[in-house]
Tab-separated table of C-alpha atoms in Angstrom:
chain	number	residue	atom	x	y	z
F	1	MET	CA	43.334	-52.568	-15.724
F	2	ALA	CA	40.639	-54.855	-15.993
F	3	TYR	CA	36.704	-52.940	-14.452
F	4	LYS	CA	35.005	-55.131	-12.131
F	5	VAL	CA	30.717	-56.934	-12.771
F	6	LEU	CA	28.266	-57.265	-10.281
F	7	LEU	CA	25.719	-59.710	-12.565
F	8	VAL	CA	21.791	-60.137	-10.691
F	9	ASP	CA	19.502	-62.386	-11.421
F	10	ASP	CA	16.624	-64.460	-9.640
F	11	GLU	CA	17.779	-67.794	-11.747
F	12	ALA	CA	21.464	-68.712	-10.657
F	13	MET	CA	22.017	-70.809	-13.727
F	14	VAL	CA	21.338	-67.135	-15.946
F	15	THR	CA	24.730	-65.351	-13.427
F	16	GLN	CA	26.830	-69.100	-13.958
F	17	GLY	CA	26.078	-69.226	-17.604
F	18	LEU	CA	27.346	-65.680	-18.217
F	19	THR	CA	30.304	-65.778	-15.299
F	20	ARG	CA	31.243	-69.365	-16.520
F	21	PHE	CA	30.567	-68.570	-20.679
F	22	VAL	CA	31.968	-65.092	-21.312
F	23	ASN	CA	35.131	-63.610	-21.959
F	24	TRP	CA	35.302	-61.582	-19.309
F	25	GLU	CA	38.924	-61.231	-19.039
F	26	GLU	CA	39.803	-60.535	-22.789
F	27	ALA	CA	36.745	-57.876	-23.086
F	28	GLY	CA	37.920	-55.974	-19.684
F	29	TYR	CA	36.429	-57.121	-16.922
F	30	THR	CA	36.532	-59.329	-14.273
F	31	VAL	CA	33.316	-60.650	-12.667
F	32	ALA	CA	33.715	-59.532	-9.178
F	33	GLY	CA	30.596	-61.192	-7.748
F	34	THR	CA	26.449	-62.100	-8.387
F	35	ALA	CA	23.180	-61.228	-6.335
F	36	THR	CA	19.939	-63.300	-7.235
F	37	SER	CA	17.410	-59.975	-5.986
F	38	VAL	CA	18.364	-56.233	-5.496
F	39	ALA	CA	18.782	-56.538	-1.439
F	40	LYS	CA	22.220	-59.024	-2.489
F	41	ALA	CA	23.307	-56.467	-4.726
F	42	LEU	CA	23.089	-53.841	-2.581
F	43	ASP	CA	24.379	-55.510	0.044
F	44	PHE	CA	27.320	-56.799	-1.559
F	45	LEU	CA	28.079	-53.023	-3.572
F	46	GLU	CA	28.028	-52.022	0.543
F	47	GLN	CA	31.429	-54.406	0.802
F	48	GLU	CA	32.804	-53.845	-2.550
F	49	PRO	CA	32.617	-51.768	-5.191
F	50	VAL	CA	31.886	-51.993	-9.101
F	51	ASP	CA	31.692	-50.684	-12.678
F	52	LEU	CA	29.115	-51.754	-13.645
F	53	VAL	CA	25.485	-54.293	-12.958
F	54	ILE	CA	24.110	-56.248	-15.320
F	55	THR	CA	20.395	-57.464	-13.962
F	56	ASP	CA	17.148	-58.724	-15.159
F	57	VAL	CA	14.259	-57.328	-14.818
F	58	GLN	CA	11.939	-59.371	-12.769
F	59	MET	CA	12.724	-60.465	-9.746
F	60	PRO	CA	10.561	-61.192	-6.420
F	61	VAL	CA	10.610	-57.959	-3.861
F	62	GLN	CA	12.075	-55.427	-5.737
F	63	ASN	CA	12.795	-55.463	-9.365
F	64	GLY	CA	15.538	-54.350	-11.946
F	65	LEU	CA	14.650	-51.557	-12.003
F	66	ASP	CA	14.059	-50.663	-8.580
F	67	LEU	CA	17.708	-51.757	-8.565
F	68	LEU	CA	18.219	-49.143	-11.512
F	69	ARG	CA	16.767	-46.290	-9.692
F	70	ILE	CA	18.553	-46.875	-6.426
F	71	LEU	CA	22.061	-47.117	-8.452
F	72	LYS	CA	21.436	-43.741	-9.821
F	73	GLU	CA	20.691	-41.731	-6.493
F	74	LYS	CA	23.392	-43.847	-4.508
F	75	TYR	CA	26.372	-45.202	-7.064
F	76	PRO	CA	25.984	-42.729	-10.030
F	77	ARG	CA	29.506	-43.561	-10.837
F	78	ILE	CA	28.503	-47.209	-11.441
F	79	LYS	CA	27.312	-47.862	-14.416
F	80	THR	CA	24.024	-50.349	-15.397
F	81	THR	CA	22.715	-52.571	-18.004
F	82	ILE	CA	19.100	-54.656	-18.524
F	83	LEU	CA	19.451	-58.559	-19.554
F	84	SER	CA	16.094	-59.885	-19.574
F	85	GLY	CA	13.415	-61.657	-20.685
F	86	TYR	CA	10.971	-59.212	-21.053
F	87	SER	CA	11.172	-57.197	-24.620
F	88	GLU	CA	8.192	-54.446	-23.635
F	89	PHE	CA	8.957	-51.442	-24.728
F	90	SER	CA	7.730	-49.862	-21.714
F	91	TYR	CA	9.856	-51.239	-19.196
F	92	ALA	CA	12.922	-50.617	-21.811
F	93	GLN	CA	11.986	-46.923	-21.806
F	94	GLN	CA	12.286	-46.786	-18.194
F	95	ALA	CA	15.780	-48.870	-18.314
F	96	LEU	CA	16.877	-46.245	-20.294
F	97	ARG	CA	15.748	-43.205	-18.435
F	98	LEU	CA	17.249	-44.320	-15.266
F	99	GLY	CA	20.083	-44.235	-16.690
F	100	ALA	CA	21.132	-48.071	-18.269
F	101	LEU	CA	22.953	-48.125	-21.259
F	102	ASP	CA	21.432	-50.721	-22.947
F	103	TYR	CA	18.282	-53.052	-22.392
F	104	LEU	CA	19.440	-56.340	-23.903
F	105	THR	CA	17.154	-59.492	-24.147
F	106	LYS	CA	16.813	-63.415	-23.498
F	107	PRO	CA	18.180	-65.852	-24.921
F	108	ILE	CA	21.540	-64.016	-24.190
F	109	ASN	CA	23.211	-62.617	-27.892
F	110	PHE	CA	26.486	-62.881	-26.483
F	111	SER	CA	27.682	-60.950	-29.705
F	112	ALA	CA	25.725	-58.158	-28.283
F	113	LEU	CA	26.769	-58.316	-25.099
F	114	LYS	CA	30.463	-58.317	-26.132
F	115	SER	CA	30.382	-55.047	-28.352
F	116	LEU	CA	27.873	-53.483	-25.259
F	117	LEU	CA	31.277	-54.339	-23.079
F	118	ALA	CA	33.237	-52.547	-25.315
F	119	GLU	CA	31.726	-49.678	-25.709
F	120	VAL	CA	31.071	-49.567	-21.646
F	121	LYS	CA	34.940	-50.043	-21.566
F	122	ILE	CA	35.693	-47.138	-23.427
F	123	ARG	CA	33.268	-44.720	-21.164
F	124	LEU	CA	35.076	-46.264	-18.225
F	125	ASP	CA	38.846	-46.109	-19.491
F	126	GLU	CA	37.579	-41.882	-20.517
F	127	GLU	CA	36.162	-41.559	-17.209
F	128	HIS	CA	39.259	-43.158	-15.509
F	129	GLN	CA	41.450	-40.741	-17.236
F	130	ARG	CA	39.546	-38.210	-16.630
F	131	SER	CA	39.724	-39.079	-12.896
F	132	GLY	CA	43.013	-39.225	-12.436
F	133	ALA	CA	43.459	-35.898	-14.575
F	134	ASP	CA	40.775	-33.972	-11.502
F	135	SER	CA	43.130	-35.657	-8.629
F	136	ARG	CA	46.006	-34.371	-9.433
F	137	MET	CA	44.367	-31.002	-10.304
F	138	GLN	CA	43.208	-31.430	-6.813
F	139	GLU	CA	46.507	-32.284	-5.764
F	140	LEU	CA	48.240	-29.967	-7.244
F	141	LEU	CA	46.092	-27.120	-6.230
F	142	THR	CA	45.775	-28.295	-2.698
F	143	GLN	CA	49.772	-28.399	-2.078
F	144	THR	CA	50.020	-24.939	-4.316
F	145	LEU	CA	47.568	-23.494	-1.548
F	146	ILE	CA	49.544	-24.864	2.007
F	147	LEU	CA	52.401	-23.805	-0.030
F	148	ASN	CA	51.068	-20.385	-0.140
F	149	LEU	CA	49.840	-19.880	3.411
F	150	ALA	CA	53.427	-21.312	4.503
F	151	ASN	CA	54.774	-17.771	2.869
F	152	GLY	CA	52.367	-16.271	4.048
F	153	LEU	CA	50.499	-14.903	0.957
F	154	PRO	CA	47.020	-14.375	0.366
F	155	TYR	CA	44.152	-17.153	0.260
F	156	ASP	CA	40.536	-18.164	0.086
F	157	GLU	CA	39.104	-19.240	3.212
F	158	THR	CA	36.569	-21.347	1.767
F	159	ARG	CA	38.419	-22.509	-0.632
F	160	ALA	CA	41.314	-23.535	1.795
F	161	ALA	CA	38.256	-25.649	4.286
F	162	VAL	CA	37.159	-27.028	0.545
F	163	CYS	CA	41.167	-28.030	-0.658
F	164	LEU	CA	42.454	-29.256	2.905
F	165	ASP	CA	39.832	-31.403	4.488
F	166	VAL	CA	41.836	-31.045	7.190
F	167	SER	CA	39.398	-29.050	10.788
F	168	CYS	CA	40.628	-27.056	12.671
F	169	PRO	CA	42.568	-26.093	14.927
F	170	ILE	CA	45.694	-27.878	12.946
F	171	THR	CA	49.147	-28.999	13.770
F	172	VAL	CA	51.896	-28.881	11.666
F	173	VAL	CA	54.820	-31.482	11.229
F	174	ARG	CA	58.557	-31.379	9.420
F	175	LEU	CA	60.386	-33.847	8.313
F	176	ALA	CA	63.507	-34.283	6.835
F	177	GLY	CA	66.492	-36.380	6.257
F	178	ARG	CA	69.387	-35.472	8.682
F	179	GLU	CA	71.758	-35.872	6.058
F	180	LYS	CA	71.538	-34.137	2.582
F	181	GLY	CA	69.461	-35.765	0.278
F	182	ASN	CA	65.846	-36.822	-1.043
F	183	LEU	CA	63.495	-38.545	1.449
F	184	PRO	CA	62.403	-41.313	-1.058
F	185	GLU	CA	58.890	-40.989	-2.687
F	186	HIS	CA	56.815	-43.954	-0.877
F	187	LEU	CA	57.160	-42.133	2.596
F	188	MET	CA	54.880	-39.083	1.372
F	189	GLN	CA	51.687	-41.819	1.341
F	190	GLU	CA	52.830	-43.761	4.404
F	191	LEU	CA	52.232	-40.561	5.857
F	192	LYS	CA	49.039	-39.872	3.906
F	193	GLU	CA	47.711	-43.564	5.402
F	194	ARG	CA	49.765	-43.296	8.679
F	195	PHE	CA	47.777	-39.432	9.924
F	196	ALA	CA	44.580	-39.405	7.837
F	197	PRO	CA	42.520	-36.870	7.886
F	198	CYS	CA	46.024	-34.609	6.685
F	199	GLN	CA	47.462	-33.181	3.698
F	200	VAL	CA	51.748	-33.982	3.150
F	201	VAL	CA	53.224	-31.746	0.692
F	202	SER	CA	57.014	-31.629	-0.771
F	203	PRO	CA	58.346	-27.823	-0.403
F	204	SER	CA	61.267	-29.684	-1.375
F	205	GLY	CA	62.560	-33.439	-2.229
F	206	ALA	CA	64.506	-33.166	0.845
F	207	GLU	CA	61.840	-32.295	2.774
F	208	LEU	CA	57.605	-33.002	3.491
F	209	LEU	CA	55.230	-31.145	5.537
F	210	LEU	CA	52.320	-32.592	7.073
F	211	VAL	CA	49.333	-30.516	7.963
F	212	LEU	CA	46.549	-32.635	10.755
F	213	GLU	CA	43.915	-31.863	12.807
F	214	GLY	CA	45.302	-30.512	16.356
F	215	THR	CA	42.922	-32.157	18.417
F	216	ARG	CA	44.988	-35.046	17.462
F	217	ALA	CA	46.889	-36.123	21.497
F	218	VAL	CA	50.537	-34.893	21.358
F	219	ASN	CA	51.823	-37.967	23.177
F	220	GLN	CA	50.195	-40.325	20.927
F	221	LEU	CA	51.521	-38.429	18.033
F	222	CYS	CA	55.012	-38.284	18.904
F	223	LYS	CA	55.010	-42.048	19.654
F	224	GLU	CA	53.590	-43.053	16.266
F	225	LEU	CA	56.407	-40.441	14.782
F	226	GLY	CA	59.346	-41.859	16.885
F	227	THR	CA	58.092	-45.712	15.169
F	228	LEU	CA	58.401	-43.927	11.737
F	229	THR	CA	61.827	-42.431	12.514
F	230	GLU	CA	62.959	-45.505	14.635
F	231	GLN	CA	61.945	-47.851	11.320
F	232	ALA	CA	63.345	-45.368	8.836
F	233	MET	CA	66.674	-45.718	10.970
F	234	ILE	CA	66.119	-49.218	10.492
F	235	CYS	CA	66.336	-49.110	6.744
F	236	GLY	CA	69.833	-46.152	6.897
F	237	MET	CA	67.403	-43.498	6.554
F	238	PRO	CA	68.216	-40.779	10.101
F	239	LEU	CA	65.189	-38.775	9.879
F	240	CYS	CA	64.246	-35.278	11.617
F	241	VAL	CA	60.968	-33.950	13.034
F	242	GLY	CA	59.516	-30.894	13.777
F	243	ILE	CA	56.174	-30.166	15.083
F	244	SER	CA	54.640	-27.083	15.476
F	245	GLU	CA	51.761	-25.986	18.538
F	246	PRO	CA	48.551	-26.462	17.554
F	247	CYS	CA	47.249	-23.370	15.757
F	248	SER	CA	43.791	-22.114	15.747
F	249	GLY	CA	43.109	-21.565	11.863
F	250	TYR	CA	44.536	-21.166	8.501
F	251	PRO	CA	46.124	-17.365	8.988
F	252	GLN	CA	48.047	-19.287	11.632
F	253	LEU	CA	49.359	-21.512	9.245
F	254	ARG	CA	52.582	-19.835	8.473
F	255	ALA	CA	53.549	-19.878	12.397
F	256	ALA	CA	53.258	-22.995	12.675
F	257	VAL	CA	54.901	-23.930	9.646
F	258	MET	CA	57.688	-21.644	11.299
F	259	GLN	CA	57.796	-23.699	14.910
F	260	ALA	CA	57.791	-27.152	13.166
F	261	GLY	CA	60.865	-25.833	10.614
F	262	LYS	CA	62.694	-24.320	13.818
F	263	ALA	CA	61.965	-27.910	15.547
F	264	MET	CA	63.601	-29.909	13.172
F	265	ARG	CA	66.220	-27.544	12.015
F	266	TYR	CA	66.929	-27.797	15.799
F	267	GLN	CA	67.231	-31.725	16.014
F	268	LYS	CA	69.132	-31.411	12.626
F	269	ALA	CA	71.834	-29.580	14.435
F	270	ARG	CA	72.065	-32.583	17.229
F	271	THR	CA	74.123	-35.637	16.237
F	272	SER	CA	71.114	-37.828	16.657
F	273	ALA	CA	67.468	-38.231	14.298
F	274	GLY	CA	64.587	-37.902	16.382
F	275	VAL	CA	61.575	-35.832	16.822
F	276	LEU	CA	61.374	-32.555	18.654
F	277	LEU	CA	58.508	-30.701	19.523
F	278	TYR	CA	58.584	-26.850	19.301
F	279	THR	CA	57.425	-26.255	22.407
F	280	GLN	CA	61.050	-28.353	24.227
F	281	VAL	CA	63.045	-25.857	22.807
F	282	GLN	CA	60.563	-22.420	22.104
F	283	GLU	CA	62.750	-20.807	25.545
F	284	MET	CA	65.184	-20.873	22.845
F	285	PHE	CA	63.471	-18.416	20.315
F	286	MET	CA	61.210	-16.793	22.628
F	287	GLY	CA	63.646	-13.799	22.412
F	288	SER	CA	63.259	-13.541	18.773
F	289	ASP	CA	61.867	-10.273	17.307
F	290	VAL	CA	61.163	-8.745	13.577
F	291	SER	CA	64.844	-7.076	14.094
F	292	SER	CA	67.008	-10.369	14.861
F	293	ASP	CA	64.591	-12.228	12.163
F	294	THR	CA	65.746	-9.486	9.906
F	295	MET	CA	69.372	-10.030	11.421
F	296	ILE	CA	69.904	-13.868	10.966
F	297	ARG	CA	68.043	-13.630	7.656
F	298	ARG	CA	70.545	-11.625	6.588
F	299	LEU	CA	73.663	-13.335	7.872
F	300	ILE	CA	72.049	-16.175	6.260
F	301	GLU	CA	72.452	-14.541	2.960
F	302	VAL	CA	75.744	-13.214	3.298
F	303	PHE	CA	77.136	-16.451	3.670
F	304	SER	CA	75.215	-18.481	0.939
F	305	THR	CA	76.396	-15.498	-1.529
F	306	PRO	CA	79.794	-16.068	-3.073
F	307	GLU	CA	80.711	-11.743	-3.528
F	308	LEU	CA	79.229	-11.399	0.376
F	309	ARG	CA	80.513	-13.817	1.992
F	310	ALA	CA	83.956	-11.914	2.871
F	311	GLN	CA	81.410	-9.710	4.967
F	312	MET	CA	80.092	-12.537	6.644
F	313	LEU	CA	82.371	-11.754	10.127
F	314	PRO	CA	81.590	-7.971	10.181
F	315	GLU	CA	78.318	-7.672	9.827
F	316	PHE	CA	78.119	-10.749	12.485
F	317	ARG	CA	79.878	-8.812	15.219
F	318	THR	CA	78.109	-5.753	14.133
F	319	ALA	CA	74.777	-7.934	14.869
F	320	PHE	CA	76.594	-9.355	18.079
F	321	SER	CA	76.973	-5.767	19.549
F	322	SER	CA	73.186	-4.036	18.039
F	323	MET	CA	71.551	-7.541	20.222
F	324	GLU	CA	73.845	-6.530	22.870
F	325	ALA	CA	72.988	-2.585	22.985
F	326	MET	CA	68.775	-3.554	23.445
F	327	PRO	CA	67.147	-2.682	26.356
F	328	ASN	CA	66.263	-6.348	26.484
F	329	GLY	CA	70.306	-7.109	25.518
F	330	SER	CA	70.551	-9.657	28.674
F	331	LEU	CA	72.674	-12.749	27.882
F	332	THR	CA	70.017	-15.251	27.316
F	333	SER	CA	68.532	-13.109	24.315
F	334	LEU	CA	72.109	-13.227	23.300
F	335	LYS	CA	72.256	-16.801	23.605
F	336	ARG	CA	68.766	-17.204	21.915
F	337	PHE	CA	70.168	-14.669	18.340
F	338	CYS	CA	73.127	-16.549	18.479
F	339	THR	CA	71.281	-20.513	18.992
F	340	GLU	CA	69.076	-19.746	16.086
F	341	LEU	CA	71.569	-18.069	13.657
F	342	LEU	CA	73.672	-21.632	14.493
F	343	VAL	CA	70.513	-24.065	13.261
F	344	GLU	CA	69.294	-21.762	11.028
F	345	LEU	CA	72.905	-21.416	9.103
F	346	ASP	CA	73.333	-25.212	9.123
F	347	GLY	CA	71.053	-25.334	6.093
F	348	PRO	CA	73.179	-23.672	3.725
F	349	ILE	CA	76.187	-25.249	5.460
F	350	GLN	CA	75.021	-28.846	4.697
F	351	ASP	CA	74.350	-27.918	1.169
F	352	MET	CA	77.795	-26.987	0.618
F	353	ASN	CA	78.987	-30.620	1.295
F	354	LEU	CA	82.498	-29.758	3.207
F	355	SER	CA	83.868	-33.378	3.080
F	356	ASP	CA	85.993	-33.988	5.948
F	357	TYR	CA	84.323	-31.701	8.599
F	358	PRO	CA	82.967	-33.153	11.166
F	359	ARG	CA	80.021	-31.019	10.774
F	360	HIS	CA	77.378	-32.271	13.450
F	361	ASN	CA	79.763	-32.555	15.654
F	362	ARG	CA	80.854	-29.096	15.800
F	363	LEU	CA	77.926	-28.007	15.376
F	364	SER	CA	76.854	-29.738	18.981
F	365	GLU	CA	79.900	-28.532	20.657
F	366	THR	CA	79.231	-24.768	19.280
F	367	LEU	CA	75.617	-25.062	20.934
F	368	MET	CA	76.704	-26.338	23.967
F	369	ASP	CA	79.483	-23.780	24.547
F	370	VAL	CA	76.816	-20.842	23.657
F	371	LEU	CA	74.454	-22.522	25.962
F	372	SER	CA	76.495	-22.631	28.760
F	373	ALA	CA	78.324	-19.269	28.292
F	374	LYS	CA	79.217	-17.015	31.261
F	375	THR	CA	79.320	-14.066	29.531
F	376	ALA	CA	78.773	-11.916	26.470
F	377	PRO	CA	82.117	-11.895	24.926
F	378	ASP	CA	82.643	-16.386	26.019
F	379	ILE	CA	79.605	-16.682	23.456
F	380	LEU	CA	81.373	-13.546	21.086
F	381	GLY	CA	84.559	-15.922	20.845
F	382	TYR	CA	82.672	-19.420	20.409
F	383	MET	CA	80.564	-18.314	17.767
F	384	THR	CA	83.631	-16.194	15.662
F	385	GLU	CA	85.619	-19.365	16.008
F	386	TYR	CA	83.097	-21.670	14.574
F	387	LEU	CA	81.975	-19.233	11.932
F	388	GLU	CA	85.853	-18.826	11.233
F	389	GLN	CA	86.245	-22.970	10.768
F	390	ILE	CA	83.121	-22.657	8.679
F	391	LEU	CA	84.182	-19.859	6.119
F	392	GLU	CA	87.907	-21.745	5.871
F	393	ARG	CA	86.109	-24.553	4.540
F	394	VAL	CA	83.937	-22.707	2.177
F	395	GLN	CA	86.892	-20.737	0.501
F	396	VAL	CA	88.079	-23.616	-0.876
F	397	LEU	CA	84.965	-24.799	-2.874
F	398	ASP	CA	84.490	-24.462	-6.117
F	399	GLU	CA	82.580	-21.652	-6.505
F	400	SER	CA	81.519	-21.962	-10.346
F	401	GLN	CA	80.292	-25.591	-9.612
F	402	ARG	CA	78.694	-24.771	-6.847
F	403	ALA	CA	76.770	-21.765	-8.891
F	404	GLY	CA	75.775	-24.121	-11.258
F	405	GLU	CA	74.436	-27.167	-8.909
F	406	LEU	CA	72.290	-24.500	-6.990
F	407	ILE	CA	70.658	-22.899	-10.254
F	408	ASP	CA	70.368	-26.831	-11.082
F	409	ARG	CA	68.736	-27.301	-7.729
F	410	VAL	CA	66.359	-24.332	-7.878
F	411	LYS	CA	65.224	-25.656	-11.327
F	412	GLU	CA	64.316	-28.473	-10.828
F	413	TYR	CA	62.586	-26.815	-7.408
F	414	ILE	CA	60.882	-24.867	-10.432
F	415	LYS	CA	59.024	-27.256	-12.050
F	416	GLY	CA	57.998	-29.151	-9.498
F	417	HIS	CA	56.145	-25.957	-8.024
F	418	PHE	CA	55.553	-23.567	-10.768
F	419	ALA	CA	51.975	-23.504	-10.157
F	420	GLU	CA	52.497	-22.199	-6.893
F	421	ASN	CA	53.102	-18.201	-5.955
F	422	LEU	CA	57.201	-18.404	-7.197
F	423	THR	CA	58.801	-15.116	-6.662
F	424	LEU	CA	62.577	-14.697	-6.422
F	425	ALA	CA	62.339	-14.130	-2.721
F	426	VAL	CA	60.392	-16.833	-2.670
F	427	LEU	CA	62.990	-19.140	-3.918
F	428	SER	CA	66.111	-16.884	-2.548
F	429	GLU	CA	64.421	-18.042	1.512
F	430	ILE	CA	64.368	-21.859	0.342
F	431	PHE	CA	67.878	-21.825	-1.411
F	432	TYR	CA	69.389	-19.820	1.241
F	433	VAL	CA	70.857	-16.372	-1.097
F	434	CYS	CA	69.882	-13.441	-1.635
F	435	PRO	CA	67.459	-12.744	-4.357
F	436	ALA	CA	69.747	-10.101	-6.178
F	437	TYR	CA	72.515	-12.968	-6.536
F	438	LEU	CA	70.288	-15.512	-7.477
F	439	SER	CA	68.647	-13.434	-10.036
F	440	ARG	CA	71.911	-12.382	-11.704
F	441	LEU	CA	73.155	-15.847	-11.359
F	442	PHE	CA	70.140	-17.459	-12.841
F	443	LYS	CA	70.260	-15.030	-15.901
F	444	LYS	CA	73.726	-15.819	-16.080
F	445	LYS	CA	73.725	-19.678	-15.987
F	446	THR	CA	70.458	-20.367	-17.685
F	447	GLY	CA	70.417	-17.370	-20.517
F	448	ILE	CA	67.132	-16.329	-19.631
F	449	ASN	CA	65.521	-14.757	-16.535
F	450	PHE	CA	63.635	-15.970	-13.993
F	451	VAL	CA	60.224	-14.762	-14.442
F	452	ASP	CA	60.357	-15.566	-18.533
F	453	TYR	CA	61.329	-19.079	-17.176
F	454	LEU	CA	59.156	-19.584	-15.411
F	455	THR	CA	56.352	-18.395	-17.878
F	456	LYS	CA	57.465	-19.963	-20.378
F	457	LEU	CA	57.668	-23.071	-18.359
F	458	ARG	CA	54.193	-22.551	-17.604
F	459	ILE	CA	52.458	-21.498	-20.451
F	460	GLU	CA	53.966	-25.439	-22.050
F	461	ARG	CA	52.151	-27.409	-19.756
F	462	ALA	CA	49.100	-25.291	-19.774
F	463	LYS	CA	49.426	-26.467	-24.034
F	464	GLU	CA	49.355	-30.007	-22.732
F	465	LEU	CA	45.997	-29.752	-20.684
F	466	LEU	CA	44.208	-27.468	-23.278
F	467	ALA	CA	44.513	-30.995	-24.590
F	468	ASP	CA	41.698	-31.965	-23.100
F	469	PRO	CA	38.590	-30.480	-24.567
F	470	ASP	CA	36.456	-30.669	-21.079
F	471	ARG	CA	38.842	-28.682	-18.840
F	472	LYS	CA	37.753	-25.135	-18.469
F	473	ILE	CA	40.752	-22.339	-19.455
F	474	TYR	CA	39.746	-20.664	-16.151
F	475	THR	CA	40.847	-24.080	-14.180
F	476	ILE	CA	43.677	-24.805	-16.651
F	477	ALA	CA	45.021	-20.990	-15.466
F	478	GLU	CA	44.545	-22.243	-12.172
F	479	MET	CA	46.414	-25.201	-12.320
F	480	VAL	CA	49.395	-23.606	-14.059
F	481	GLY	CA	49.651	-20.635	-11.292
F	482	TYR	CA	47.312	-17.990	-12.650
F	483	GLU	CA	44.900	-16.766	-10.336
F	484	ASN	CA	43.118	-14.262	-13.282
F	485	PRO	CA	42.195	-16.009	-16.699
F	486	ARG	CA	42.647	-12.682	-18.817
F	487	TYR	CA	45.753	-12.204	-17.882
F	488	PHE	CA	47.017	-15.828	-18.234
F	489	SER	CA	44.881	-15.575	-21.543
F	490	ARG	CA	46.643	-12.646	-22.292
F	491	LEU	CA	50.274	-13.975	-21.549
F	492	PHE	CA	49.373	-17.389	-23.854
F	493	LYS	CA	48.425	-15.408	-27.009
F	494	GLU	CA	51.641	-13.165	-26.248
F	495	ALA	CA	53.858	-16.563	-25.899
F	496	THR	CA	52.131	-18.870	-28.766
F	497	GLY	CA	50.379	-16.637	-31.155
F	498	TYR	CA	46.444	-17.439	-29.916
F	499	GLY	CA	44.179	-17.749	-27.399
F	500	PRO	CA	44.002	-20.573	-25.263
F	501	GLN	CA	40.542	-20.900	-26.854
F	502	GLU	CA	41.807	-20.802	-30.905
F	503	TYR	CA	45.132	-22.517	-29.538
F	504	ARG	CA	42.552	-25.589	-28.367
F	505	GLY	CA	40.779	-25.468	-32.014
F	506	THR	CA	43.800	-25.744	-33.779
F	507	LEU	CA	44.787	-28.875	-31.569
F	508	SER	CA	41.206	-30.468	-32.703
F	509	GLY	CA	42.042	-29.448	-36.066
F	510	GLU	CA	39.121	-26.557	-36.167
F	511	ASN	CA	41.709	-24.273	-37.076
F	512	SER	CA	44.619	-26.022	-38.624
F	513	ILE	CA	48.060	-23.756	-39.127
F	514	ILE	CA	48.880	-23.689	-42.638
């Protein structure tokens, strides 16, 4: 990349000569502009950032030292140097005290200027590289924090306020393709630009989660997201979008994530893409309680676990009877229970790639049948017919191949989210399988258990991060998923035979391994 330079001198001939006779491109720079006074230089910097300012000392009104003083306070990132016809030691001393990298005198020694530019470029390259790494670290920490909040895990409220940089109340938006498949990478950046200030994370390649300030008007938000889905549809990418109610603070983020997820999945269950507010469908879910949520979670695990799948219909009938027998077991509550089950079950069904099966049409028909049913036996009949058809289709799948595909997807997810508070329970919710089955299958397909696999991945990443001598050990621990630096150090030593600091020494040659 070419770094930008601003030349400041009250003699236009000097700035013109520097612009024309220095091979800036070869040195890795471009002249962004020139200024004949401190005021004009500051006006320029208000409009366009630069990396290096080369300035004269003696200028009318304010001199070059005044400019250095202002830059040090207002633009500390900008590198500065003096190019002056005055060689007084006191000027040079003041300039260096104000952060100037060098004090060159006129007439210009182009060889000395070339050497200076080379030195400055090395510094800028190092800072740019470090800045990029810090930016990636911050992005990783923010993603980890949001996904931990979404999973209901403990968090530090002060850190949340700093990392999220989104004022409460908060609204959550979830986006996924109507059909199975990863979303394009550019969509995340487009969301960031359209809805700033906000945070966008990817729980998986197939979904994006947007956290934004809840003060935004709902109608306007729906309009903007509607425009986005229309544009995506034109490009052959039908999107399903769910929007939560505004939540008052970070502790309520999990509930908002669940609301947006239910709205998004209900939209996916329809036959068309689009945007859906949770408030538009909350009547279907308001009857949900802990017991019905638990039953739905269990039924999804049974369906998604090959060795349990034969129990799906009996367990569903038992759950349906339990709901019917509850004090609030009205026809409406049964419809809500079955509607949510159908919507939540559509995720793992979609993952199974049932060829030649009209998934959307059958689901839509069943939803309509359930919602318009007049009696509980009618609801049970519609649900049983739907589940029997799906189970019949699933039985012809190559389960061994599917198991391998599942573990490949799990491993890919772990690689992208290893810094988060990952557990088998979290993964089982994401991939719709029970933790015990996932644990056995992971060990069978990889030859290593989940915890050891995750630890190995984290340690390997920590080794890479330790190559940067300026990065603190506790920061590296956090970047790879360990809040406790001592625990991280112990695991690192168990895996490598060295503590993190010792290992860093081997990289720099301080303690070479023989």
